[in-house]
Coordinates of C-alpha atoms in Angstrom, one line a residue:
X292 CA 184.3 54.9 -20.4
X293 CA 185.0 57.8 -18.0
X294 CA 187.9 56.8 -15.6
X295 CA 188.5 59.3 -12.8
X296 CA 191.0 59.2 -9.9
X297 CA 189.3 59.4 -6.5
X298 CA 191.7 61.4 -4.4
X299 CA 189.3 61.4 -1.4
X300 CA 190.0 57.8 -0.5
X301 CA 192.9 55.4 0.2
X302 CA 192.6 51.6 0.7
X303 CA 195.5 50.2 2.7
X304 CA 196.2 46.8 4.3
X305 CA 198.5 46.3 7.3
X306 CA 200.6 43.1 6.9
X307 CA 203.4 41.6 8.9
X308 CA 204.8 38.6 10.7
X309 CA 203.0 37.6 13.9
X310 CA 203.7 39.9 16.9
X311 CA 205.4 42.7 14.9
X312 CA 202.8 45.2 16.1
X313 CA 200.1 45.5 13.4
X314 CA 197.1 45.7 15.7
X315 CA 198.9 48.0 18.1
X316 CA 199.7 50.4 15.2
X317 CA 196.0 50.3 14.1
X318 CA 195.2 51.4 17.7
X319 CA 197.4 54.4 17.3
X320 CA 196.0 55.4 14.0
X321 CA 192.4 55.2 15.3
X322 CA 193.2 57.2 18.4
X323 CA 195.2 59.9 16.6
X324 CA 192.5 60.3 13.9
X325 CA 190.1 61.3 16.7
X326 CA 187.7 58.5 16.0
X327 CA 186.9 58.3 19.7
X328 CA 185.6 60.9 22.1
X329 CA 188.2 62.6 24.3
X330 CA 186.9 60.9 27.5
X331 CA 186.1 57.5 25.9
X332 CA 187.9 54.5 27.4
X333 CA 188.9 52.2 24.5
X334 CA 191.8 50.1 25.9
X335 CA 194.3 48.4 23.7
X336 CA 194.3 45.9 20.8
X337 CA 190.9 47.4 19.8
X338 CA 190.6 45.4 16.6
X339 CA 191.2 42.1 18.3
X340 CA 187.5 42.0 19.3
X341 CA 186.8 38.3 20.0
X342 CA 187.8 36.5 23.2
X343 CA 190.2 34.0 21.5
X344 CA 192.2 36.8 19.9
X345 CA 192.6 38.6 23.2
X346 CA 193.5 35.4 25.1
X347 CA 196.1 34.3 22.6
X348 CA 197.4 37.7 21.7
X349 CA 197.1 37.1 18.0
X350 CA 194.9 38.4 15.2
X351 CA 192.8 35.5 13.8
X352 CA 190.4 37.2 11.4
X353 CA 191.0 40.1 9.0
X354 CA 189.0 43.2 9.9
X355 CA 188.1 46.5 8.4
X356 CA 188.1 50.0 9.9
X357 CA 188.2 53.5 8.4
X358 CA 189.6 56.9 9.6
X359 CA 189.7 60.4 8.1
X360 CA 192.8 62.5 7.7
X361 CA 192.9 65.9 6.0
X362 CA 189.6 65.2 4.3
X363 CA 190.7 61.8 2.9
X364 CA 189.0 58.6 4.0
X365 CA 191.6 55.9 4.8
X366 CA 190.1 52.3 4.8
X367 CA 192.4 50.1 6.9
X368 CA 192.5 46.3 6.7
X369 CA 194.1 44.6 9.7
X370 CA 195.3 41.1 8.8
X371 CA 196.6 38.1 10.8
X372 CA 200.3 37.5 11.1
X373 CA 200.3 33.8 11.8
X374 CA 201.1 31.5 8.9
X375 CA 198.1 29.2 9.7
X376 CA 195.7 32.1 9.0
X377 CA 197.4 33.2 5.7
X378 CA 194.2 32.5 3.9
X379 CA 192.7 35.5 5.7
X380 CA 195.5 37.6 4.1
X381 CA 195.0 36.2 0.7
X382 CA 191.3 37.0 0.6
X383 CA 191.4 40.6 1.8
X384 CA 194.4 42.0 -0.1
X385 CA 192.2 42.3 -3.1
X386 CA 190.5 45.2 -1.4
X387 CA 193.7 47.3 -1.0
X388 CA 195.8 49.5 -3.3
X389 CA 198.7 49.7 -0.9
X390 CA 200.1 48.2 2.2
X391 CA 202.0 49.0 5.4
X392 CA 204.6 46.2 5.8
X393 CA 205.6 46.1 9.5
X394 CA 209.0 44.7 10.4
X395 CA 210.4 44.4 14.0
X396 CA 213.4 46.6 14.6
X397 CA 215.3 43.7 16.2
X398 CA 214.0 40.5 14.5
X399 CA 214.0 41.9 10.9
X400 CA 212.1 40.2 8.1
X401 CA 210.7 36.9 9.3
X402 CA 209.0 33.9 7.5
X403 CA 205.6 35.4 7.3
X404 CA 207.1 38.8 6.1
X405 CA 208.2 37.0 3.0
X406 CA 204.8 35.5 2.4
X407 CA 202.8 38.7 2.9
X408 CA 205.2 40.7 0.7
X409 CA 205.0 38.2 -2.1
X410 CA 201.2 38.3 -2.0
X411 CA 201.2 42.1 -2.0
X412 CA 203.5 42.1 -5.1
X413 CA 201.3 39.6 -6.8
X414 CA 198.3 41.9 -6.4
X415 CA 200.3 45.0 -7.4
X416 CA 200.1 46.8 -4.1
X417 CA 202.4 49.7 -3.3
X418 CA 204.3 48.9 -0.1
X419 CA 205.3 51.3 2.7
X420 CA 207.9 49.8 5.0
X421 CA 207.4 50.5 8.7
X422 CA 210.2 49.4 11.0
X423 CA 208.4 49.1 14.3
X424 CA 209.5 48.8 18.0
X425 CA 212.3 51.2 17.7
X426 CA 212.3 51.5 21.5
X427 CA 213.6 48.0 22.0
X428 CA 217.0 47.9 23.7
X429 CA 218.7 46.1 20.8
X430 CA 216.9 47.9 17.9
X431 CA 219.1 47.7 14.8
X432 CA 217.2 49.7 12.1
X433 CA 220.1 49.8 9.6
X434 CA 220.6 46.1 9.6
X435 CA 216.8 45.5 9.4
X436 CA 216.6 47.9 6.4
X437 CA 219.4 46.0 4.6
X438 CA 217.7 42.7 5.1
X439 CA 214.4 44.2 3.9
X440 CA 216.1 45.6 0.8
X441 CA 217.5 42.1 0.1
X442 CA 214.0 40.7 0.4
X443 CA 212.6 43.2 -2.0
X444 CA 215.3 42.4 -4.5
X445 CA 214.4 38.8 -4.2
X446 CA 210.7 39.1 -4.6
X447 CA 210.1 42.2 -6.7
X448 CA 209.0 41.7 -10.3
X449 CA 209.1 45.3 -11.4
X450 CA 211.7 48.0 -10.9
X451 CA 209.2 50.5 -9.4
X452 CA 208.6 48.0 -6.6
X453 CA 212.1 48.6 -5.3
X454 CA 211.3 52.2 -4.6
X455 CA 209.6 52.3 -1.2
X456 CA 209.4 54.8 1.6
X457 CA 210.6 53.8 5.1
X458 CA 209.3 55.0 8.4
X459 CA 210.4 54.2 12.0
X460 CA 207.7 53.8 14.6
X461 CA 207.0 53.0 18.2
X462 CA 203.4 51.8 17.7
X463 CA 202.5 51.4 21.4
X464 CA 203.3 55.0 22.0
X465 CA 201.9 56.3 18.7
X466 CA 205.2 57.7 17.4
X467 CA 206.5 57.7 13.8
X468 CA 209.6 59.3 12.2
X469 CA 211.4 59.4 8.9
X470 CA 214.8 59.4 10.6
X471 CA 215.9 56.3 12.7
X472 CA 218.0 58.6 14.9
X473 CA 215.1 60.9 15.9
X474 CA 212.0 59.9 17.7
X475 CA 208.7 61.2 16.2
X476 CA 206.1 63.2 18.1
X477 CA 203.0 61.4 16.7
X478 CA 201.9 59.3 13.7
X479 CA 201.5 62.3 11.3
X480 CA 204.5 61.2 9.2
X481 CA 202.7 57.8 8.7
X482 CA 199.4 59.5 7.7
X483 CA 201.3 61.7 5.2
X484 CA 203.1 58.7 3.8
X485 CA 199.8 56.9 3.2
X486 CA 198.4 59.9 1.3
X487 CA 201.5 60.4 -0.8
X488 CA 202.5 56.8 -1.6
X489 CA 199.3 54.7 -1.6
X490 CA 197.8 55.2 -5.0
X491 CA 194.2 56.5 -5.0
X492 CA 191.8 54.2 -6.9
X493 CA 191.2 55.0 -10.6
X494 CA 187.6 54.1 -11.2
X495 CA 184.8 54.2 -13.7
X496 CA 181.5 55.3 -12.0
X497 CA 179.3 54.8 -15.1
X498 CA 180.4 51.3 -16.0
X499 CA 178.2 48.2 -15.0
X500 CA 178.4 47.3 -11.3
X501 CA 181.2 45.0 -10.1
X502 CA 181.8 44.2 -6.4
X503 CA 184.0 41.3 -5.1
X504 CA 182.9 39.8 -1.8
X505 CA 186.0 39.3 0.5
X506 CA 184.4 38.8 3.9
X507 CA 181.1 37.8 5.6
X508 CA 179.5 38.9 8.8
X509 CA 176.1 38.4 10.4
X510 CA 173.8 40.9 12.2
X511 CA 170.7 39.7 14.2
X512 CA 168.6 42.5 12.7
X513 CA 169.9 42.9 9.2
X514 CA 170.9 39.3 8.5
X515 CA 173.8 38.2 6.3
X516 CA 176.3 40.9 5.6
X517 CA 178.7 40.7 2.7
X518 CA 181.8 42.9 2.8
X519 CA 183.8 43.8 -0.3
X520 CA 185.3 46.5 -2.5
X521 CA 183.3 48.2 -5.2
X522 CA 185.5 48.0 -8.3
X523 CA 183.2 49.9 -10.8
X524 CA 179.8 51.3 -11.1
X525 CA 177.6 52.8 -8.3
X526 CA 175.7 50.9 -5.7
X527 CA 172.5 52.1 -3.9
X528 CA 170.3 50.8 -1.1
X529 CA 167.3 49.2 -2.6
X530 CA 169.1 48.5 -6.0
X531 CA 168.5 45.3 -7.9
X532 CA 171.7 43.3 -8.3
X533 CA 172.9 40.0 -9.7
X534 CA 174.9 37.5 -7.6
X535 CA 177.4 35.5 -9.7
X536 CA 178.2 32.3 -7.8
X537 CA 181.5 30.4 -8.0
X538 CA 180.0 28.0 -10.6
X539 CA 178.7 30.9 -12.7
X540 CA 175.0 30.6 -11.7
X541 CA 173.1 34.0 -11.7
X542 CA 170.5 35.0 -9.1
X543 CA 168.8 38.3 -8.6
X544 CA 168.5 40.1 -5.3
X545 CA 167.7 43.5 -3.8
X546 CA 170.1 45.4 -1.6
X547 CA 168.2 46.0 1.7
X548 CA 171.0 47.9 3.5
X549 CA 174.2 49.5 2.3
X550 CA 176.9 50.5 4.8
X551 CA 180.4 51.9 4.9
X552 CA 183.0 51.9 7.6
X553 CA 183.6 54.9 10.0
X554 CA 186.0 54.1 12.8
X555 CA 184.9 50.8 14.4
X556 CA 181.3 51.2 13.3
X557 CA 179.3 50.7 10.1
X558 CA 177.2 53.6 8.9
X559 CA 174.2 53.4 6.5
X560 CA 174.7 55.3 3.3
X561 CA 172.4 55.9 0.3
X562 CA 175.1 55.4 -2.4
X563 CA 178.6 54.0 -2.7
X564 CA 181.1 54.8 -5.4
X565 CA 183.8 52.6 -6.9
X566 CA 186.8 52.4 -4.7
X567 CA 184.7 52.2 -1.5
X568 CA 184.8 49.2 0.8
X569 CA 181.2 48.5 1.7
X570 CA 179.0 46.1 3.6
X571 CA 175.7 45.1 2.0
X572 CA 172.7 43.1 3.1
X573 CA 170.0 41.3 1.1
X574 CA 171.9 38.3 -0.3
X575 CA 171.5 35.5 2.3
X576 CA 173.5 32.7 0.7
X577 CA 176.4 34.7 -0.8
X578 CA 179.9 33.3 -0.3
X579 CA 183.4 34.8 -0.2
X580 CA 185.0 35.2 -3.7
X581 CA 181.6 35.7 -5.5
X582 CA 180.7 38.8 -7.5
X583 CA 177.8 41.2 -7.1
X584 CA 177.2 42.7 -10.5
X585 CA 174.7 44.6 -12.7
X586 CA 171.8 42.3 -13.6
X587 CA 171.6 43.7 -17.1
X588 CA 175.3 43.3 -17.8
X589 CA 176.7 40.7 -15.3
X590 CA 180.5 40.2 -15.5
X591 CA 182.3 38.1 -12.8
X592 CA 185.6 39.3 -11.2
X593 CA 188.4 36.7 -10.9
X594 CA 187.8 34.3 -7.9
X595 CA 189.8 34.7 -4.8
X596 CA 192.4 32.0 -4.9
X597 CA 194.0 30.7 -1.7
X598 CA 196.7 28.1 -1.1
X599 CA 195.7 24.5 -0.5
X600 CA 195.3 23.0 3.0
X601 CA 198.2 20.8 4.4
X602 CA 196.7 19.1 7.4
X603 CA 193.5 17.1 7.9
X604 CA 191.6 15.5 10.8
X605 CA 188.2 13.9 11.4
X606 CA 185.4 15.5 13.4
X607 CA 182.9 13.0 14.7
X608 CA 179.9 12.6 17.0
X609 CA 181.0 12.0 20.6
X610 CA 180.7 8.3 21.3
X611 CA 182.1 8.2 24.8
X612 CA 180.0 7.0 27.8
X613 CA 179.9 10.7 29.0
X614 CA 178.4 11.9 25.7
X615 CA 175.7 14.5 26.0
X616 CA 176.5 15.7 29.5
X617 CA 177.9 19.1 28.6
X618 CA 177.1 20.0 25.0
X619 CA 174.0 21.8 23.6
X620 CA 174.8 20.5 20.0
X621 CA 175.7 16.8 19.9
X622 CA 174.1 15.3 16.8
X623 CA 175.7 14.6 13.5
X624 CA 173.2 16.9 11.7
X625 CA 174.2 19.8 14.0
X626 CA 177.9 19.1 13.7
X627 CA 177.6 18.9 9.9
X628 CA 175.6 22.1 9.6
X629 CA 178.2 24.0 11.7
X630 CA 181.2 22.7 9.8
X631 CA 179.7 23.5 6.4
X632 CA 178.6 26.9 7.7
X633 CA 182.2 27.6 8.6
X634 CA 183.2 27.2 4.9
X635 CA 181.3 30.4 4.0
X636 CA 183.8 32.6 6.0
X637 CA 186.9 30.4 6.3
X638 CA 188.3 30.2 2.8
X639 CA 191.3 28.0 3.7
X640 CA 189.1 25.3 5.2
X641 CA 187.8 22.2 3.4
X642 CA 185.1 19.9 4.8
X643 CA 184.1 16.5 3.2
X644 CA 181.6 13.8 4.1
X645 CA 183.0 10.4 4.8
X646 CA 181.7 6.9 4.5
X647 CA 180.4 7.3 8.1
X648 CA 177.4 9.6 8.6
X649 CA 178.8 10.5 12.0
X650 CA 182.3 11.6 10.8
X651 CA 183.6 14.5 8.6
X652 CA 187.0 15.1 7.2
X653 CA 188.2 18.7 7.9
X654 CA 191.4 20.1 6.2
X655 CA 193.2 23.3 7.1
X656 CA 196.4 25.3 6.8
X657 CA 197.9 23.9 10.0
X658 CA 197.4 22.6 13.5
X659 CA 196.6 26.0 14.9
X660 CA 194.1 26.8 12.2
X661 CA 192.1 23.6 13.1
X662 CA 192.6 24.1 16.8
X663 CA 191.0 27.6 16.7
X664 CA 188.0 26.1 14.9
X665 CA 187.7 23.4 17.6
X666 CA 188.0 25.9 20.4
X667 CA 185.4 28.2 18.8
X668 CA 182.9 25.4 18.3
X669 CA 183.3 24.1 21.9
X670 CA 182.6 27.7 23.2
X671 CA 179.5 27.8 21.1
X672 CA 178.2 24.6 22.9
X673 CA 179.2 21.9 20.5
X674 CA 180.3 18.5 21.7
X675 CA 182.3 16.2 19.4
X676 CA 185.5 14.1 19.1
X677 CA 188.5 14.7 16.8
X678 CA 191.4 12.6 15.6
X679 CA 195.1 13.3 15.5
X680 CA 196.1 15.8 12.7
X681 CA 197.6 14.1 9.6
X682 CA 199.4 15.7 6.7
X683 CA 197.8 15.8 3.2
X684 CA 200.0 13.9 0.8
X685 CA 200.5 14.6 -2.9
X686 CA 201.7 12.6 -5.9
X687 CA 203.8 13.4 -8.9
X688 CA 205.2 10.9 -11.4
X689 CA 204.3 8.0 -9.3
X690 CA 206.2 9.4 -6.3
X691 CA 204.6 10.3 -3.0
X692 CA 205.0 14.0 -2.0
X693 CA 204.5 15.5 1.4
X694 CA 204.3 19.2 2.6
X695 CA 207.6 20.6 4.0
X696 CA 208.1 23.7 6.1
X697 CA 211.0 25.9 6.9
X698 CA 211.4 26.2 10.7
X699 CA 212.9 29.3 12.4
X700 CA 213.9 28.9 16.0
X701 CA 215.3 31.4 18.5
X702 CA 216.5 29.8 21.8
X703 CA 219.2 29.8 24.4
X704 CA 222.4 28.0 23.6
X705 CA 221.8 25.3 26.2
X706 CA 218.6 24.2 24.5
X707 CA 220.3 23.5 21.1
X708 CA 221.3 19.9 21.9
X709 CA 217.7 18.8 22.8
X710 CA 216.2 20.6 19.8
X711 CA 218.8 19.2 17.4
X712 CA 218.2 15.6 18.7
X713 CA 214.4 15.9 18.5
X714 CA 214.4 17.4 15.0
X715 CA 217.0 14.9 13.8
X716 CA 214.7 12.0 14.8
X717 CA 212.0 13.8 12.8
X718 CA 214.2 13.9 9.7
X719 CA 214.8 17.6 10.0
X720 CA 217.7 19.2 8.1
X721 CA 219.7 22.1 9.6
X722 CA 220.0 24.9 7.1
X723 CA 221.6 27.7 9.2
X724 CA 222.8 28.5 12.7
X725 CA 223.6 32.1 13.7
X726 CA 224.5 33.6 17.1
X727 CA 221.8 36.0 18.1
X728 CA 221.9 39.5 19.5
X729 CA 224.1 39.7 22.6
X730 CA 225.5 36.1 22.0
X731 CA 223.0 34.8 24.6
X732 CA 220.6 33.4 22.0
X733 CA 220.9 31.2 18.9
X734 CA 218.9 31.5 15.7
X735 CA 218.4 28.1 13.9
X736 CA 216.8 27.3 10.6
X737 CA 215.6 23.8 9.7
X738 CA 213.8 22.2 6.8
X739 CA 211.3 19.7 8.3
X740 CA 208.3 17.9 6.9
X741 CA 204.9 19.0 8.3
X742 CA 204.4 15.4 9.4
X743 CA 207.6 15.7 11.5
X744 CA 206.4 18.9 13.1
X745 CA 203.2 17.4 14.4
X746 CA 203.7 17.0 18.2
X747 CA 207.0 19.0 18.2
X748 CA 205.6 22.4 19.3
X749 CA 204.5 21.2 22.7
X750 CA 207.9 19.5 23.2
X751 CA 209.7 22.6 22.1
X752 CA 208.2 24.7 24.9
X753 CA 209.6 22.2 27.4
X754 CA 213.0 22.1 25.8
X755 CA 213.4 25.9 25.9
X756 CA 211.6 26.2 29.3
X757 CA 209.2 28.7 27.8
X758 CA 212.0 31.1 26.7
X759 CA 212.1 30.6 23.0
X760 CA 210.2 31.2 19.8
X761 CA 209.3 28.9 16.8
X762 CA 207.9 30.0 13.5
X763 CA 207.3 28.1 10.3
X764 CA 206.9 28.9 6.6
X765 CA 205.4 26.5 4.1
X766 CA 208.0 25.6 1.4
X767 CA 205.9 23.3 -0.8
X768 CA 205.7 19.6 -1.5
X769 CA 208.9 17.5 -1.5
X770 CA 209.5 13.8 -1.9
X771 CA 208.5 11.6 1.0
X772 CA 211.0 11.9 3.9
X773 CA 210.6 8.3 5.1
X774 CA 209.3 6.8 8.2
X775 CA 209.5 8.9 11.4
X776 CA 209.6 7.0 14.6
X777 CA 207.3 8.2 17.4
X778 CA 209.0 9.7 20.5
X779 CA 206.0 9.1 22.6
X780 CA 205.9 6.4 25.3
X781 CA 202.9 4.3 26.2
X782 CA 199.8 5.6 28.1
X783 CA 197.9 4.6 31.2
X784 CA 194.3 3.7 30.2
X785 CA 191.4 3.6 32.6
X786 CA 189.9 0.1 33.0
X787 CA 186.8 1.0 35.0
X788 CA 184.1 3.6 34.9
X789 CA 183.7 5.7 38.0
X790 CA 185.4 8.5 39.8
X791 CA 189.2 8.7 40.2
X792 CA 190.3 8.4 43.8
X793 CA 193.6 9.3 45.6
X794 CA 194.5 5.6 46.3
X795 CA 194.0 4.5 42.7
X796 CA 196.0 7.5 41.4
X797 CA 198.8 6.7 43.9
X798 CA 199.1 3.3 42.3
X799 CA 199.0 4.8 38.8
X800 CA 201.8 7.2 39.7
X801 CA 204.1 4.3 40.4
X802 CA 203.9 3.5 36.7
X803 CA 204.1 7.0 35.2
X804 CA 202.6 10.5 35.2
X805 CA 198.9 11.0 35.6
X806 CA 196.6 13.4 33.7
X807 CA 193.6 13.4 36.1
X808 CA 193.0 14.5 39.7
X809 CA 191.0 12.8 42.5
X810 CA 187.3 13.4 41.9
X811 CA 187.5 13.3 38.1
X812 CA 185.0 11.1 36.2
X813 CA 186.7 8.5 34.1
X814 CA 185.5 5.6 31.8
X815 CA 187.2 2.5 30.3
X816 CA 189.4 3.5 27.4
X817 CA 190.1 7.1 28.7
X818 CA 193.8 8.1 28.9
X819 CA 194.6 8.9 32.5
X820 CA 198.4 9.1 32.4
X821 CA 201.6 8.5 30.5
X822 CA 203.5 5.2 31.1
X823 CA 207.2 5.1 31.8
X824 CA 207.6 2.4 29.1
X825 CA 206.6 2.1 25.4
X826 CA 203.6 -0.2 25.8
X827 CA 200.1 0.9 27.0
X828 CA 198.8 -0.4 30.3
X829 CA 195.2 -0.6 31.7
X830 CA 194.9 0.6 35.2
X831 CA 192.0 1.1 37.7
X832 CA 192.3 4.7 39.1
X833 CA 188.9 4.2 40.8
X834 CA 190.3 1.5 43.1
X835 CA 189.8 2.3 46.8
X836 CA 191.9 1.1 49.7
X837 CA 190.8 -2.1 51.4
X838 CA 189.6 -1.9 55.0
X839 CA 192.3 -3.0 57.5
X840 CA 193.1 -2.5 61.1
X841 CA 195.8 0.0 60.1
X842 CA 194.2 3.4 59.2
X843 CA 195.9 6.0 57.0
X844 CA 194.0 9.1 56.2
X845 CA 193.1 10.0 52.6
X846 CA 194.7 13.4 53.2
X847 CA 198.1 11.7 53.7
X848 CA 197.8 9.9 50.3
X849 CA 196.6 13.2 48.7
X850 CA 199.7 15.0 49.9
X851 CA 202.0 12.3 48.4
X852 CA 200.4 12.6 44.9
X853 CA 202.2 14.5 42.2
X854 CA 200.0 17.2 40.6
X855 CA 198.3 16.0 37.4
X856 CA 199.8 17.0 34.1
X857 CA 197.3 19.2 32.3
X858 CA 197.3 19.6 28.5
X859 CA 195.9 22.5 26.5
X860 CA 193.9 21.8 23.3
X861 CA 196.9 22.1 21.0
X862 CA 199.0 19.9 23.3
X863 CA 196.3 17.3 23.4
X864 CA 196.1 17.2 19.6
X865 CA 199.9 16.8 19.5
X866 CA 199.9 14.1 22.1
X867 CA 197.3 11.6 20.9
X868 CA 198.3 8.8 18.5
X869 CA 196.4 7.5 15.4
X870 CA 194.5 5.0 17.5
X871 CA 193.3 7.7 19.9
X872 CA 190.8 10.5 19.8
X873 CA 190.2 13.8 21.7
X874 CA 186.8 14.2 23.2
X875 CA 185.9 17.9 23.1
X876 CA 183.0 19.3 25.2
X877 CA 182.3 22.9 26.4
X878 CA 183.6 22.0 29.8
X879 CA 186.3 19.3 29.3
X880 CA 189.0 17.9 27.0
X881 CA 189.4 14.1 27.4
X882 CA 191.9 11.9 25.5
X883 CA 190.7 8.4 24.8
X884 CA 191.3 5.3 22.8
X885 CA 189.3 4.9 19.6
X886 CA 188.3 1.4 20.8
X887 CA 187.2 1.8 24.4
X888 CA 187.1 -2.0 25.2
X889 CA 190.4 -3.6 26.3
X890 CA 189.4 -6.8 24.4
X891 CA 188.7 -4.9 21.2
X892 CA 192.1 -3.2 21.4
X893 CA 193.8 -6.6 22.0
X894 CA 192.0 -8.1 18.9
X895 CA 193.0 -5.1 16.8
X896 CA 196.7 -5.4 17.8
X897 CA 196.7 -9.1 17.0
X898 CA 195.1 -8.5 13.6
X899 CA 197.9 -6.1 12.7
X900 CA 200.6 -8.6 13.6
X901 CA 202.1 -10.6 10.7
X902 CA 201.0 -14.3 10.6

């Protein structure tokens, strides 16, 4: 065994709470390492490459890039900051030897900061603390550093983990400094810190091959691409390898292409050495967490373990009268293939067949995790229907357990009453209340069951009038909190098939708020509004005005109508009840009753009533 230290490479992950500046910092590292031509227009948030990430302003998928500094290749892994995508963090940290822990200079350590730091310590990564956004008006670097040190004391398991370097950055301007009182000129101090404090990999080049697959991609010309870190041995294009599946089964394959990262591109190479992060082709059915090994001496690496899902919902074939109008993929076979294909790259997801051939049970880390999957599928041309998210319950000693989360809220003082009332009805427990910076904002911490949070996020935005933030952190499974009463009122349900008209909507608005505009196609059982009272009511929004001698123009009615209330995908999932579904097509989102017939719904209600 000949172990050598590869001083020509560093593998570093960038981890942080959402919106603390990870992807912006990667932009600066890429630009200052001269990856791009001097006249090349690259924009911002370079690593957020897909449309959903750019629209929502969050990183959803972990991604790899590589830069060179003073002859050393630095492999960088950009990770998501949102708790619902923490499975992405868990699967890629295995490729790194160190990490940049970004912390906002005003907010300090946040819920996801604790999670990502704990995961980094579990894997033995050497952290470099980067206090970012030093240009914010209320930046308080000293206070943030004290809070960070407290967090390290709480989570560290070895004394050496408490010795960490600290840098102060303005990522959007590409500046870093070792002194909080002095602004840096560029990111050179950060490059130097990576070389000095991220340990180079100690490797054995002559040992049998071992590579752990941490990500998958697909190329139209090369086929399936597996991305992972080479832990020992050498790997060459054309080499025969063994794939060790999760169950231990061995299959032989030949590597057709071998690539490494250079900037935002992958470049073909003839040979890779241990410590390299590589992309390889030739194993079509490989999955994340599996091992590529020497066929003569196959040894599996430990499987990538991720936390269990906490929320589930059903995906089913669209059964509405408008089924098949918009989608390219509408059948149960196509839906099933797409969901099970997602399992290969989405390690936090679970998909199960149900008693019905047209429905599948899908479980994930949270509402947003599942909502991103739904939005991705509808953009690909899939048409289907989904149920309201439900929590996944556990059991211990005969007692029912449910997932519980810690909720962190920043809002104005005048919103506290409405938030406290709503979370109180949802069995939330107030843990802490602190006056924020400048005494204009309040910081609240609650313990709330995941079940109680379903439907709260959309209400929260209304309560704070868009000027507030809400973050959650999974705490674990606690005893059942008891029944939580619904805050939602009844709905207006369309009674006829046709096109909504202004006269019918005017009648509907006398009973509540409408969801559709004149000219919208509707069908019986479709939700067209929210009732003022608790019970549901059927209404004909296609009803036209009877002919009389008194004429009033349609334009006059149109002007009297209140604009329709439009829901986003997440708001629709929050709004629907257990007896309702959300119809998802590439062009529309329609909320509907499970039972479209008024008579069928009446019989179902009677069947539930005690004799």
